[in-house]
Coordinates of C-alpha atoms and ligand atoms in Angstrom, one line a residue:
M169 CA -2.0 15.7 -10.9
T170 CA 1.0 15.6 -8.6
V171 CA 0.6 13.1 -5.8
P172 CA 3.1 13.7 -2.9
T173 CA 5.7 10.9 -2.2
V174 CA 7.5 9.5 0.8
T175 CA 11.1 8.8 0.6
L176 CA 12.4 5.3 1.2
P177 CA 16.1 4.8 2.1
L178 CA 18.0 2.3 -0.1
P179 CA 20.9 0.2 1.2
D180 CA 23.4 1.9 -1.0
G181 CA 22.6 5.3 0.6
S182 CA 20.4 6.5 -2.2
T183 CA 16.6 6.8 -2.0
A184 CA 13.4 5.9 -3.8
E185 CA 10.2 7.9 -3.9
M186 CA 6.9 6.1 -3.1
P187 CA 3.7 7.9 -4.2
M188 CA 1.4 8.4 -1.2
I189 CA -1.7 7.2 -3.1
G190 CA -1.7 3.7 -4.7
F191 CA -4.3 1.7 -6.3
G192 CA -5.5 -1.4 -4.3
T193 CA -6.3 -4.5 -6.3
W194 CA -7.5 -7.1 -3.7
R195 CA -10.5 -9.1 -4.8
T196 CA -10.3 -8.0 -8.4
R197 CA -9.3 -10.7 -10.9
G198 CA -9.4 -11.3 -14.6
D199 CA -10.9 -8.7 -16.9
E200 CA -12.2 -6.7 -13.8
A201 CA -8.6 -6.4 -12.6
Y202 CA -7.3 -5.4 -16.0
T203 CA -10.1 -2.8 -16.5
A204 CA -9.8 -1.3 -13.1
T205 CA -6.0 -1.0 -13.3
R206 CA -6.3 0.7 -16.7
A207 CA -8.8 3.1 -15.2
A208 CA -6.5 3.8 -12.3
L209 CA -3.5 4.6 -14.6
D210 CA -5.8 6.7 -16.8
A211 CA -6.9 8.6 -13.6
G212 CA -3.3 9.4 -12.7
Y213 CA -2.4 6.6 -10.2
R214 CA 1.3 5.9 -10.5
H215 CA 1.5 3.3 -7.7
I216 CA -0.3 -0.1 -7.8
D217 CA -0.6 -2.6 -4.9
T218 CA -0.9 -6.2 -5.8
A219 CA 0.2 -9.6 -4.2
T220 CA 0.8 -13.2 -5.2
M221 CA -2.3 -13.9 -3.2
Y222 CA -4.6 -11.7 -5.2
D223 CA -4.0 -13.8 -8.4
N224 CA -4.1 -10.7 -10.6
E225 CA -0.4 -9.9 -11.2
A226 CA -0.7 -10.9 -14.9
E227 CA -3.7 -8.5 -15.4
V228 CA -2.0 -5.7 -13.6
G229 CA 1.1 -6.2 -15.7
R230 CA -0.9 -6.3 -19.0
A231 CA -2.8 -3.2 -18.0
L232 CA 0.5 -1.4 -17.3
R233 CA 1.9 -2.3 -20.6
D234 CA -1.3 -1.4 -22.6
S235 CA -1.7 1.9 -20.8
G236 CA 1.4 3.3 -22.4
V237 CA 2.6 4.7 -19.1
P238 CA 6.3 4.1 -18.9
R239 CA 7.2 1.3 -16.5
E240 CA 9.7 3.6 -14.6
D241 CA 6.8 6.0 -13.8
V242 CA 4.9 3.4 -11.8
F243 CA 5.6 2.2 -8.3
I244 CA 4.7 -1.5 -8.2
T245 CA 4.3 -3.4 -4.9
T246 CA 3.7 -7.1 -4.7
K247 CA 3.8 -9.5 -1.7
L248 CA 5.2 -12.8 -0.8
L249 CA 2.5 -15.3 0.3
S250 CA 3.5 -16.4 3.8
E251 CA 2.9 -20.0 2.7
D252 CA 5.7 -19.5 0.2
A253 CA 8.2 -19.1 3.0
G254 CA 11.1 -21.5 1.9
R255 CA 10.2 -21.0 -1.8
E256 CA 10.9 -17.3 -1.9
K257 CA 12.9 -17.2 -5.1
Q258 CA 10.3 -19.2 -7.1
A259 CA 7.6 -16.9 -5.8
L260 CA 9.4 -13.8 -6.8
T261 CA 10.3 -15.2 -10.2
G262 CA 6.6 -16.0 -10.7
S263 CA 5.5 -12.5 -9.7
L264 CA 8.1 -10.8 -12.0
R265 CA 7.1 -13.1 -14.9
K266 CA 3.3 -12.4 -14.4
L267 CA 3.8 -8.7 -13.9
G268 CA 6.2 -8.7 -17.0
V269 CA 8.7 -6.6 -15.2
Q270 CA 12.4 -7.0 -14.3
Q271 CA 12.1 -5.5 -10.9
V272 CA 9.3 -4.5 -8.5
D273 CA 9.5 -1.4 -6.5
L274 CA 8.5 -2.9 -3.2
W275 CA 8.3 -6.5 -2.1
L276 CA 6.5 -7.3 1.2
I277 CA 6.1 -10.3 3.4
H278 CA 2.3 -10.4 3.3
W279 CA 1.8 -11.8 6.9
P280 CA 4.3 -13.0 9.5
P281 CA 4.8 -16.6 8.5
G282 CA 3.1 -18.8 11.1
G283 CA 2.6 -15.6 13.1
L284 CA 6.3 -15.2 13.6
A285 CA 8.8 -12.5 12.4
A286 CA 10.8 -15.1 10.4
P287 CA 14.2 -13.5 9.9
E288 CA 15.2 -16.4 7.6
V289 CA 12.5 -15.2 5.1
W290 CA 13.6 -11.6 5.6
R291 CA 17.1 -12.8 4.6
E292 CA 15.6 -13.9 1.3
L293 CA 14.1 -10.5 0.7
I294 CA 17.5 -9.0 1.4
G295 CA 19.0 -11.3 -1.1
A296 CA 16.4 -10.3 -3.7
Q297 CA 17.2 -6.7 -3.1
D298 CA 20.9 -7.2 -3.4
H299 CA 20.4 -8.9 -6.7
G300 CA 18.3 -6.0 -8.0
F301 CA 15.1 -7.9 -8.4
V302 CA 13.3 -5.7 -5.9
R303 CA 14.1 -2.0 -5.2
S304 CA 12.7 -1.8 -1.6
I305 CA 11.7 -4.4 0.9
G306 CA 9.2 -4.4 3.7
V307 CA 6.6 -6.2 5.6
S308 CA 2.8 -6.3 6.1
N309 CA 0.8 -7.0 9.3
Y310 CA 4.0 -6.9 11.4
S311 CA 4.2 -5.5 14.9
P312 CA 7.0 -3.1 15.8
E313 CA 8.5 -5.8 17.9
Q314 CA 8.6 -8.2 15.0
I315 CA 10.2 -5.5 12.9
D316 CA 12.9 -5.2 15.6
E317 CA 13.5 -8.9 15.4
L318 CA 14.2 -8.6 11.6
T319 CA 16.4 -5.6 12.0
D320 CA 18.3 -7.1 14.9
A321 CA 18.9 -10.4 13.0
T322 CA 20.1 -8.8 9.8
G323 CA 21.0 -5.2 10.3
R324 CA 18.6 -4.2 7.5
P325 CA 15.3 -2.8 8.6
P326 CA 12.0 -3.1 6.7
V327 CA 11.2 0.4 5.2
V328 CA 7.4 -0.1 5.0
D329 CA 4.8 -1.9 7.1
Q330 CA 1.4 -2.2 5.4
V331 CA -1.2 -2.5 8.1
P332 CA -4.9 -2.0 8.5
W333 CA -5.7 1.7 9.1
S334 CA -8.8 4.0 9.2
P335 CA -10.1 6.7 11.5
A336 CA -12.0 4.0 13.4
R337 CA -8.8 2.2 14.3
H338 CA -6.4 5.1 14.5
D339 CA -3.6 4.2 16.8
A340 CA -1.3 7.1 17.5
A341 CA 1.0 5.0 19.7
L342 CA 1.6 2.4 16.9
L343 CA 2.2 5.2 14.4
A344 CA 4.8 6.7 16.6
D345 CA 6.4 3.3 17.3
L346 CA 6.7 2.6 13.6
R347 CA 8.0 6.0 12.8
A348 CA 10.6 5.8 15.6
R349 CA 11.9 2.9 13.5
N350 CA 11.9 4.9 10.2
V351 CA 9.2 2.6 8.9
V352 CA 6.7 4.2 6.5
V353 CA 3.1 3.3 7.5
E354 CA 1.0 2.2 4.6
G355 CA -2.7 1.8 5.5
Y356 CA -5.0 -0.7 4.0
G357 CA -8.8 -0.9 4.1
P358 CA -9.3 2.9 4.6
I359 CA -12.9 2.9 3.3
K360 CA -14.0 -0.6 4.2
R361 CA -13.1 -0.1 7.8
T362 CA -14.8 3.3 8.2
P363 CA -18.4 3.8 9.3
M364 CA -19.1 5.9 6.1
S365 CA -22.4 7.3 7.4
A366 CA -21.2 8.5 10.8
P367 CA -22.7 11.9 11.4
A368 CA -19.4 13.6 12.2
L369 CA -17.9 12.4 8.9
L370 CA -21.0 13.4 6.8
E371 CA -20.9 16.9 8.4
I372 CA -17.2 17.4 7.6
A373 CA -17.7 16.1 4.0
A374 CA -20.7 18.5 3.5
R375 CA -18.6 21.4 4.8
H376 CA -15.9 20.8 2.2
G377 CA -18.2 19.7 -0.6
K378 CA -16.4 16.4 -0.7
T379 CA -17.5 12.8 -0.3
P380 CA -17.0 10.9 2.9
A381 CA -14.5 8.6 1.1
Q382 CA -12.4 11.7 0.1
V383 CA -12.5 13.0 3.6
V384 CA -11.3 9.7 5.1
L385 CA -8.5 9.4 2.5
R386 CA -7.5 13.0 3.0
W387 CA -7.3 12.4 6.8
H388 CA -4.7 9.5 6.1
L389 CA -2.6 11.9 3.9
Q390 CA -2.5 14.6 6.5
H391 CA -1.3 11.9 8.9
R392 CA 1.4 11.1 6.3
I393 CA 0.0 7.5 5.9
V394 CA 0.3 6.0 2.5
I395 CA -3.1 4.8 1.1
I396 CA -4.1 2.2 -1.5
P397 CA -7.9 2.5 -1.9
K398 CA -9.5 -0.1 -4.1
S399 CA -12.5 0.3 -6.4
V400 CA -13.6 -1.3 -9.7
R401 CA -15.8 1.7 -10.6
P402 CA -14.1 4.4 -12.7
E403 CA -15.9 7.3 -11.0
R404 CA -14.8 6.2 -7.6
I405 CA -11.3 5.4 -8.8
A406 CA -11.1 9.0 -10.0
E407 CA -12.7 10.3 -6.8
N408 CA -10.2 8.4 -4.5
I409 CA -7.2 10.2 -6.0
D410 CA -8.9 13.7 -6.2
L411 CA -7.8 14.6 -2.7
F412 CA -6.1 18.0 -3.3
G413 CA -7.4 21.6 -3.2
F414 CA -8.9 21.1 0.3
A415 CA -7.5 20.5 3.7
L416 CA -9.0 19.3 7.0
T417 CA -8.6 21.6 9.9
D418 CA -6.8 20.5 13.1
A419 CA -10.2 20.3 14.8
E420 CA -11.6 18.1 12.0
M421 CA -8.5 15.9 12.1
Q422 CA -9.1 15.4 15.9
T423 CA -12.8 14.6 15.4
L424 CA -11.9 11.9 12.8
D425 CA -9.1 10.5 15.1
K426 CA -11.8 9.6 17.5
L427 CA -14.4 8.4 14.9
Ligands
NAP70 N1 -1.5 -6.3 3.3 C1 -2.7 -6.9 3.6 O1 -2.9 -7.9 4.4 C2 -4.0 -6.3 2.9 C3 -5.2 -6.6 3.4 C4 -6.3 -6.0 2.8 C5 -6.1 -5.1 1.7 N2 -4.8 -4.8 1.3 C6 -4.6 -3.9 0.1 O2 -5.2 -2.6 0.4 C7 -6.2 -2.3 -0.6 C8 -7.4 -1.6 0.0 O3 -8.0 -2.3 0.9 P1 -9.5 -3.0 0.7 O4 -9.6 -3.2 -0.8 O5 -9.6 -4.1 1.6 O6 -10.5 -1.9 1.2 P2 -10.9 -0.3 0.8 O7 -10.0 0.2 -0.3 O8 -10.9 0.4 2.0 O9 -12.4 -0.4 0.3 C9 -12.8 -1.1 -0.8 C10 -14.3 -1.1 -0.8 O10 -14.8 0.2 -0.8 C11 -15.6 0.5 -1.9 N3 -15.2 1.9 -2.4 C12 -14.1 2.3 -3.0 N4 -14.1 3.6 -3.2 C13 -15.2 4.1 -2.7 C14 -15.8 5.4 -2.6 N5 -15.2 6.4 -3.1 N6 -17.0 5.5 -2.0 C15 -17.6 4.4 -1.4 N7 -17.2 3.2 -1.5 C16 -15.9 3.0 -2.1 C17 -15.2 -0.5 -3.0 O11 -16.3 -0.9 -3.8 P3 -16.2 -0.8 -5.4 O12 -15.0 -1.6 -5.8 O13 -17.6 -1.4 -5.8 O14 -16.1 0.7 -5.7 C18 -14.8 -1.7 -2.1 O15 -16.0 -2.4 -1.7 C19 -6.5 -3.7 -1.2 O16 -7.1 -3.7 -2.4 C20 -5.2 -4.4 -1.1 O17 -4.4 -3.9 -2.3 C21 -3.8 -5.4 1.9

């Protein structure tokens, strides 16, 4: 299965490819996190989303090693706990050790520390990138204005903003604002934040012979929003990456934009 990618610019002028479908791992821990991540890698996911906060980096790392999928084939994101502001190096060392990797593909500030942009924390992410411990750096739950603050302070813009997204909270203006800054939008909570039994959604799903979840996820992809759906059930894990071979029409996209 070939999952499309988005291209992330790197400071040296080269680029990195980020698969548009990743596997979300929030609220899975221990054996469940290990088993679900193995199932995701078996199902073809080559992008995993974890965080220091999720307390599952060790299981994600073990699942990756045991899967036999080469490290370089998998895009790994982890996130700095906002409470670890001031202890960024220790936090990253811990993440790399638990994951069992020398570099993560993307390191995000999980939330604006204390609700603020925190350029001093962003400088630490830049340092980690310059030292090669992380390939790309970005933020999560940041507003466009907070992103501007980081860029203005350092000259290095975040390349990704991971924010809540779903048809029910589609915000075309925010999408445009982030894209105007060359920030890739990564949406979280696509399924959880959608009224899955909305008649319009059920009707579109029936028309395509797909599940409502597949329609919602496909809607994100057609908006060029990176998705990281989470499930611990192998059949859903497979379903959530099986999004090709059908396309929503412009009219269906507009219906879902207003869901
Ligand atoms: N940066 C942040 O602040 C932030 C915040 C929240 C989430 N995230 C990331 O985004 C990922 C996704 O968000 P999320 O986990 O909150 O929500 P989500 O992926 O939208 O939804 C997960 C829920 O939907 C169920 N589900 C999964 N596939 C389904 C399907 N095909 N049909 C019906 N139900 C399905 C899951 O249950 P089962 O597991 O029982 O299948 C689970 O209860 C997280 O795992 C995490 O990696 C980031």
